Structure formats: structure tokens, C-alpha cells
mmCIF file of C-alpha atoms in Angstrom:
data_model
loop_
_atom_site.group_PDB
_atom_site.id
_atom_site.type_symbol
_atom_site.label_atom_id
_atom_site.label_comp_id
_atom_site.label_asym_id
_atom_site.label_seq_id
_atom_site.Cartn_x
_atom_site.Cartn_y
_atom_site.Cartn_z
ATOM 1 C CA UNK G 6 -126.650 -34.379 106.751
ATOM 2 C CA UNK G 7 -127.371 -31.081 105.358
ATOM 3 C CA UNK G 8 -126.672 -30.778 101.439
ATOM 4 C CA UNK G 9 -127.036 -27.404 100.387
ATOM 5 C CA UNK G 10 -126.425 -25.661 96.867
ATOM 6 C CA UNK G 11 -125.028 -21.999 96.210
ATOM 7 C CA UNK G 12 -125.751 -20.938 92.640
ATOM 8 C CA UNK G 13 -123.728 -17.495 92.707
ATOM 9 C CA UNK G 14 -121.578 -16.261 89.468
ATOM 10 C CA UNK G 15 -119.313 -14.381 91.696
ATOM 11 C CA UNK G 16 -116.427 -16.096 93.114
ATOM 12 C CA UNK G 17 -115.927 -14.440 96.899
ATOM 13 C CA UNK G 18 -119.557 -13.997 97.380
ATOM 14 C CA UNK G 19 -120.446 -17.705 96.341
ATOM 15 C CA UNK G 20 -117.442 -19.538 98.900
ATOM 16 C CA UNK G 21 -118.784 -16.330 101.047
ATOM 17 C CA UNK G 22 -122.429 -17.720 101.417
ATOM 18 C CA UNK G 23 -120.719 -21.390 101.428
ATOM 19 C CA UNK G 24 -118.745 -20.581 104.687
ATOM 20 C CA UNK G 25 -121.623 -18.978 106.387
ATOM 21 C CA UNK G 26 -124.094 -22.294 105.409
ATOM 22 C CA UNK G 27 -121.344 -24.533 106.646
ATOM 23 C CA UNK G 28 -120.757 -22.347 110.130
ATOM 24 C CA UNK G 29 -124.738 -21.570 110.741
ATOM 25 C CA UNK G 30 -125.015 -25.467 109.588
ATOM 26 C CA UNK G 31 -124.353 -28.590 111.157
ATOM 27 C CA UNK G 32 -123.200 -31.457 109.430
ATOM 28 C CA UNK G 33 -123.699 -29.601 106.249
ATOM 29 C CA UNK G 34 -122.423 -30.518 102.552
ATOM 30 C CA UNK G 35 -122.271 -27.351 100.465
ATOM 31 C CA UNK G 36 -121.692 -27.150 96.660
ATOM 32 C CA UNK G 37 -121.397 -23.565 94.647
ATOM 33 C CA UNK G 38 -122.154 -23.495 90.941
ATOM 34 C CA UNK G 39 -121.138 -19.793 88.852
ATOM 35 C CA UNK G 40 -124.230 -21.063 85.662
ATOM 36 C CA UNK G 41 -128.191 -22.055 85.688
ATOM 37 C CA UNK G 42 -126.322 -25.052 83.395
ATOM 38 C CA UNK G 43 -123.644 -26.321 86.399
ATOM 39 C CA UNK G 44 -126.585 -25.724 88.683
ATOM 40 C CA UNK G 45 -129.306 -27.826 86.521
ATOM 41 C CA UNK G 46 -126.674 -30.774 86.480
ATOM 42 C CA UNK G 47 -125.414 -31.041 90.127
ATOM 43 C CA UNK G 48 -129.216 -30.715 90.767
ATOM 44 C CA UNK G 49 -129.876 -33.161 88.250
ATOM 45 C CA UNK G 50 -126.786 -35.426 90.273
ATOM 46 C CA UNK G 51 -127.649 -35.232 93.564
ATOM 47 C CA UNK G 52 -130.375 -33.889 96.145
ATOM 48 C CA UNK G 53 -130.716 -30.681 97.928
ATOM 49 C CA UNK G 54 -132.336 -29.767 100.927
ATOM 50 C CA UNK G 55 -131.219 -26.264 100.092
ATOM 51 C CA UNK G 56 -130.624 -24.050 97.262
ATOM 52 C CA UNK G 57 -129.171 -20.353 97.447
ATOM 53 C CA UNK G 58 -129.856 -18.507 94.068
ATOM 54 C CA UNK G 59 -128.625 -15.099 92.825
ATOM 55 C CA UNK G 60 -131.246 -14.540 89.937
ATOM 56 C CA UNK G 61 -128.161 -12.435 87.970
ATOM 57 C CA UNK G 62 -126.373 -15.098 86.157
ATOM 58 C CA UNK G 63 -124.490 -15.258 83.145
ATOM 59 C CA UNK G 64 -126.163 -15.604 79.964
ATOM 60 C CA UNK G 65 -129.132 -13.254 80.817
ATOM 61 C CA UNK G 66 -129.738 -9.902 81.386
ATOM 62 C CA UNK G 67 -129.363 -8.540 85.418
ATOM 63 C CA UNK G 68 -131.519 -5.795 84.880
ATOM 64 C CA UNK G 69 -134.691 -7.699 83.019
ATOM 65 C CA UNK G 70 -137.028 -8.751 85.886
ATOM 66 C CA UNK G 71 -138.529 -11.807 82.887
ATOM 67 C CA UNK G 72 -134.781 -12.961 82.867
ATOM 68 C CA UNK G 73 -134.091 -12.871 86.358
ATOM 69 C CA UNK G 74 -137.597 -14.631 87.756
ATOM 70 C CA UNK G 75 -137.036 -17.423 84.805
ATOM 71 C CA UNK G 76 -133.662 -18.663 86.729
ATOM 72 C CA UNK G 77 -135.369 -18.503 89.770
ATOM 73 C CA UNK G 78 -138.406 -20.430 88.461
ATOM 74 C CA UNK G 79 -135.795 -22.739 86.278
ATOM 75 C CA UNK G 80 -133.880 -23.792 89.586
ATOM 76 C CA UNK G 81 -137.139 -24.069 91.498
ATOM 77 C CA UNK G 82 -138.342 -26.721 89.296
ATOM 78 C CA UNK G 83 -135.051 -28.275 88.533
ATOM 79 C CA UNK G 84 -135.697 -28.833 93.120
ATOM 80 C CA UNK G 85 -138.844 -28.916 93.783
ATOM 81 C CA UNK G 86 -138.731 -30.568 97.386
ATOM 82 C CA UNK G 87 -135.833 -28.112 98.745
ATOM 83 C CA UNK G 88 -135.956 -24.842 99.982
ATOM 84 C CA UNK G 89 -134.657 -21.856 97.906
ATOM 85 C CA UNK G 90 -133.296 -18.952 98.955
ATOM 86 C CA UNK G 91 -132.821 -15.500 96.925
ATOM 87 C CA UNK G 92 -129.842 -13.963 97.388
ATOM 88 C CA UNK G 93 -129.372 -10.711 95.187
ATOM 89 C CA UNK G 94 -127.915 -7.520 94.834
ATOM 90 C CA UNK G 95 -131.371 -5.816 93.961
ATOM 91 C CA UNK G 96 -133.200 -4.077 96.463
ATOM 92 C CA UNK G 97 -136.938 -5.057 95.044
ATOM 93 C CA UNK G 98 -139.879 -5.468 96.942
ATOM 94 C CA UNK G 99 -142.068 -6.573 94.198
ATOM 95 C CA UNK G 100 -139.467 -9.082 92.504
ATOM 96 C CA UNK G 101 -139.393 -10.583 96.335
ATOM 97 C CA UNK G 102 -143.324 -11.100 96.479
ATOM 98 C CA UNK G 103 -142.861 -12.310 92.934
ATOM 99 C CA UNK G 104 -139.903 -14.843 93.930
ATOM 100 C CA UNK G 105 -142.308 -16.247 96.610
ATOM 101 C CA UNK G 106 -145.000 -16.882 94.033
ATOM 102 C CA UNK G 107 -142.669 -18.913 92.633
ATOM 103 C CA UNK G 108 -142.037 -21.019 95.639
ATOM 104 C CA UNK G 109 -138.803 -19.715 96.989
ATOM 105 C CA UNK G 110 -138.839 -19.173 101.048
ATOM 106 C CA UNK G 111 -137.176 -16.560 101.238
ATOM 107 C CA UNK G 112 -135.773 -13.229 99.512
ATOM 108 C CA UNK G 113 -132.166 -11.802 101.041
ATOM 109 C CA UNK G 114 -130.568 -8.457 99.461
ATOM 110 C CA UNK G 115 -126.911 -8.792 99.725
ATOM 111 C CA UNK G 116 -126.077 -5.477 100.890
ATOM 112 C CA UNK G 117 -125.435 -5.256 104.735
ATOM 113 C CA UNK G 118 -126.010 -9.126 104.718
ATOM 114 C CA UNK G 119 -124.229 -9.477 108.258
ATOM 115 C CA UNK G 120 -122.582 -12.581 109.765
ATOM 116 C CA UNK G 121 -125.067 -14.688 111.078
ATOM 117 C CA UNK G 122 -127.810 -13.107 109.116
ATOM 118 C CA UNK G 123 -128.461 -15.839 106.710
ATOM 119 C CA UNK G 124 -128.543 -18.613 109.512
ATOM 120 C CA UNK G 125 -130.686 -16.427 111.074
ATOM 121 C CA UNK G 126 -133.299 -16.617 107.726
ATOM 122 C CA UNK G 127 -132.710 -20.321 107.960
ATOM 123 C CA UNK G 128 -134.193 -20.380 111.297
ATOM 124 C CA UNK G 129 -137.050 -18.102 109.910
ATOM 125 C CA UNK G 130 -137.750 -20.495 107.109
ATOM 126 C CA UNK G 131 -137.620 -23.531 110.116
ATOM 127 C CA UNK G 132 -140.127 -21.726 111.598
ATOM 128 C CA UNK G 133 -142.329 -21.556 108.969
ATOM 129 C CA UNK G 134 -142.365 -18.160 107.884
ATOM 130 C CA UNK G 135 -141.044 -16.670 104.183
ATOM 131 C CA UNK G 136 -138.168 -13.987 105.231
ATOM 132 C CA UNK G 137 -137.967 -10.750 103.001
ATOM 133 C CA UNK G 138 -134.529 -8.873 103.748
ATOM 134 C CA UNK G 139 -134.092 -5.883 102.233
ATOM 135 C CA UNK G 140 -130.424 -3.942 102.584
ATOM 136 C CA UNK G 141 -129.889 -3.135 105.714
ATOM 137 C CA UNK G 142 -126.874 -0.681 105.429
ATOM 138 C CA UNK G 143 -125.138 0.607 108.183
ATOM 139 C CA UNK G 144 -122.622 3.062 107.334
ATOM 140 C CA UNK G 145 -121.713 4.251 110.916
ATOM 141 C CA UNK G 146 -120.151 1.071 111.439
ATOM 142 C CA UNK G 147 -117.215 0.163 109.854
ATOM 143 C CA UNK G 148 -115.725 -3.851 108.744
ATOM 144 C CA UNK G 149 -112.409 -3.922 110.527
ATOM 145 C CA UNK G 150 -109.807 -7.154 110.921
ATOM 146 C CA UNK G 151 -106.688 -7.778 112.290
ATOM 147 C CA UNK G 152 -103.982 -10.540 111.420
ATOM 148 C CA UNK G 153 -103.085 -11.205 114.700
ATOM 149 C CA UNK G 154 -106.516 -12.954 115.468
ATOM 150 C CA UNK G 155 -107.934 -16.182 115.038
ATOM 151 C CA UNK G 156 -110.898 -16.572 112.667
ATOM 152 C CA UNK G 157 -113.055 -17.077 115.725
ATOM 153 C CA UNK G 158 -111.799 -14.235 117.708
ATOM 154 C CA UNK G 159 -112.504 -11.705 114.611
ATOM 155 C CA UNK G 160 -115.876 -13.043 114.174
ATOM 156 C CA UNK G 161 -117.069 -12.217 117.621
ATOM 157 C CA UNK G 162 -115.419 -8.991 117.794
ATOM 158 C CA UNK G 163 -117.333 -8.278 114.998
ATOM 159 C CA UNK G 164 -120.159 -9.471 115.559
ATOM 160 C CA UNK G 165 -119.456 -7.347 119.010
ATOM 161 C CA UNK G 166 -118.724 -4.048 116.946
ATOM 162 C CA UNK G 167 -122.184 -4.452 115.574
ATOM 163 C CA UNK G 168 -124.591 -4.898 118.406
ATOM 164 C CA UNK G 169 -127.198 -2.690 118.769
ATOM 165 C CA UNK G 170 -127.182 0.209 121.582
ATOM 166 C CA UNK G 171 -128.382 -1.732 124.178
ATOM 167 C CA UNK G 172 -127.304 -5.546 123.388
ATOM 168 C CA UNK G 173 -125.746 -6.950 126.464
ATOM 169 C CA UNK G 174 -122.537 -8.712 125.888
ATOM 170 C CA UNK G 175 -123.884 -12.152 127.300
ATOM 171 C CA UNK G 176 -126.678 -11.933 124.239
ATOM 172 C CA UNK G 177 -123.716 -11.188 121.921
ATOM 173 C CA UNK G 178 -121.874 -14.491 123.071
ATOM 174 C CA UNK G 179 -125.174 -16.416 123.295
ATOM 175 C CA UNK G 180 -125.843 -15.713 119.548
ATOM 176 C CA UNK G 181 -122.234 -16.577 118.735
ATOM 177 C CA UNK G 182 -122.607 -20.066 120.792
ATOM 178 C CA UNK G 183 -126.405 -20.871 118.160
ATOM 179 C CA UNK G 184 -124.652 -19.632 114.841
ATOM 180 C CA UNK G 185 -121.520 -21.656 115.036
ATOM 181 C CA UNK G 186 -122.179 -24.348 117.789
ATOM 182 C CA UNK G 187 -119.948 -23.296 120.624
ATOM 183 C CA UNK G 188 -121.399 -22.839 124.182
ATOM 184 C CA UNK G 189 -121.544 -18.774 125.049
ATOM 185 C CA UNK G 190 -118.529 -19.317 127.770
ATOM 186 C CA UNK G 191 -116.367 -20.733 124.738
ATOM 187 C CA UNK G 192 -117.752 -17.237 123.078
ATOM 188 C CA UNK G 193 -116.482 -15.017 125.647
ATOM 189 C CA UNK G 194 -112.961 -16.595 126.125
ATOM 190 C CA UNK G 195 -112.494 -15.583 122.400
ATOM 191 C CA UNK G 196 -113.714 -12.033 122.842
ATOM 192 C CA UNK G 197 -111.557 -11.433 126.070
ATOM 193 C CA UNK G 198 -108.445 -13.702 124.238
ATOM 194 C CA UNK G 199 -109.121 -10.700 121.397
ATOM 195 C CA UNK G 200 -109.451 -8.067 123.511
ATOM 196 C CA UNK G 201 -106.104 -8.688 125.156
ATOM 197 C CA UNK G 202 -104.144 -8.732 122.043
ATOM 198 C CA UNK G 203 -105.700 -5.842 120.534
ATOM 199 C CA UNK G 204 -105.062 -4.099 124.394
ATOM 200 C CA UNK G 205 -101.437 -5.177 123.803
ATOM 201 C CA UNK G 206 -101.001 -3.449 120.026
ATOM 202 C CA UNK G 207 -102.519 -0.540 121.266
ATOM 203 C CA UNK G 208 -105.415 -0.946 118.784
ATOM 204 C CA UNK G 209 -108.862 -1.928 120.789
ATOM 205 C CA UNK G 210 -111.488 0.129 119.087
ATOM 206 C CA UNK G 211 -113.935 2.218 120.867
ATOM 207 C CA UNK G 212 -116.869 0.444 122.402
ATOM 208 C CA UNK G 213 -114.720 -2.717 122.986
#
């Protein structure tokens, strides 16, 4: 089993990055902690294979790169034998090189962090490799949901709204089926059960 640790002050993006380890994961325990104290003692209770750290925490200053590298460094000694993650806000080149000094395995900027994305640095990090994301916005495609869908059915329309010009639908469904598990015919009954109802309310969007 999987245990993995989310050390993120901010309530929907810590059960945010919690959901995606637990769909991109397997058999996967996942705690969140909002301090560097909460973290230090579950890490002091228990073992982690993985630990996701934003570096802006309460109790010291966002903006002071000293501050922010000594709760990365704090957590990455608190685990040594897991594999941390960096998941921040910032946009900072240098900070990342300096996170990886420190040991982490990878550096993610939150901003246009897509579905899928951070399983996809997981596999990165499996591979061997130490991931730098910086924010990858895309303005020119908008977040849109519907009630009438399942959790699975928005999550490959979405994931089908932002495809690159060129993606084939089958590759679409095939990364679906290796983020959450499913096989890629599973995949594409949910798009086309989507697809229907959305046909139905009048409210397919364009490229669908």
C-alpha cells in the first residue's frame, strides 16, 4: 500500500491533491496536514512513501525564499527515505533547482496543474527523472461542469476539452484507463454516456 502525505495550508487545494493521489494511486493511504508542526508529527507517527509540500505555510513568510526552502528542507529530513514533491503557487526556476538540492524529486507550480498531471510527475519520478513544472496556463480553454454527470463522465469530458489539436480520442480514453485504472473501452462508454446527456440538454460544447 501506498501511504502518501499532503502538507498544504489550504483546505480545497490540500483534499484537491488528496483526490488526485488516491485516483492516479492504487491502493493508496493519503493524509493532509494545514502546519510544518501536524506534518512533523504524523511523520514522526507513521511512514511515507510520499510527501506533497507547499513551501508557503503558516508561521513563515510566503514571499522569503530562506523561509520557504527551510520547510522544504525541515520535511525532507523529518522523511528522509520518501519522495517529496513541491507543490507551490510560485513560478521559480531557481527555488526549483534549489528544492532539488535539497532532495525533493520533483517541483510542480500549481497554476494550470491539470487532472492527471501530478500522476503523470509520479510516473516521471518512477522513472527516475526529477520533474520541474512550471504554470502551464491555458486561457483559451475554459473549466466547465455539469450536475447532471457522474464524477467519471465530467472527468473525461474534461480531460477531452483539453486535448491537444491533434490528440486522437482513443489516446484520450487510453490515458483516462492509466490515471484512474479503468480499461480505455470503460473510458469511452463514459464519454459517449456524457455526450448523450449533454446532446439531450442542448448543451454539448464545441469540439465534443
Amino acid at each position: 500500500m501506498h501511504r502518501a502525505l499532503v502538507v498544504e495550508d489550504q483546505n480545497l487545494m490540500r483534499l484537491a491533491l488528496m483526490t488526485e493521489l488516491r485516483a492516479g494511486l492504487r491502493d493508496c493511504y493519503v493524509a493532509g496536514a494545514q502546519t510544518l508542526p501536524m506534518a512533523r508529527q504524523l511523520l514522526e507517527q507513521d511512514q511515507f512513501d510520499l510527501v506533497i509540500t507547499d513551501p508557503g505555510l503558516p508561521g513563515f513568510d510566503p514571499t522569503s525564499r530562506l523561509d520557504r526552502l527551510h520547510v522544504v528542507e525541515t520535511i525532507i529530513e523529518a522523511a528522509p527515505d520518501a519522495a517529496h514533491i513541491v507543490v507551490t503557487g510560485s513560478d521559480d526556476e531557481d527555488e526549483a533547482l534549489a528544492c532539488r538540492l535539497l532532495g525533493a524529486k520533483g517541483y510542480v507550480c500549481k497554476t494550470g496543474l491539470a487532472p492527471g498531471a501530478l500522476h503523470n510527475v509520479l510516473e516521471q519520478i518512477d522513472r527516475g527523472e526529477t520533474p520541474i513544472r512550471l504554470s502551464e496556463l491555458d486561457a483559451a480553454k475554459p473549466d466547465v461542469r455539469f450536475p447532471t454527470l457522474t464524477p467519471r463522465e465530467d472527468e473525461i469530458l474534461a480531460m477531452m476539452m483539453r486535448r491537444k489539436a491533434g490528440t486522437k480520442r482513443r489516446e484520450v480514453f487510453e490515458a483516462m484507463a492509466g490515471k484512474t485504472g479503468i480499461n480505455p473501452a470503460s473510458a469511452e462508454k463514459y464519454y459517449k454516456q456524457a455526450r448523450a446527456k449533454l446532446l439531450k440538454l442542448g448543451r454539448l460544447p464545441k469540439g465534443l
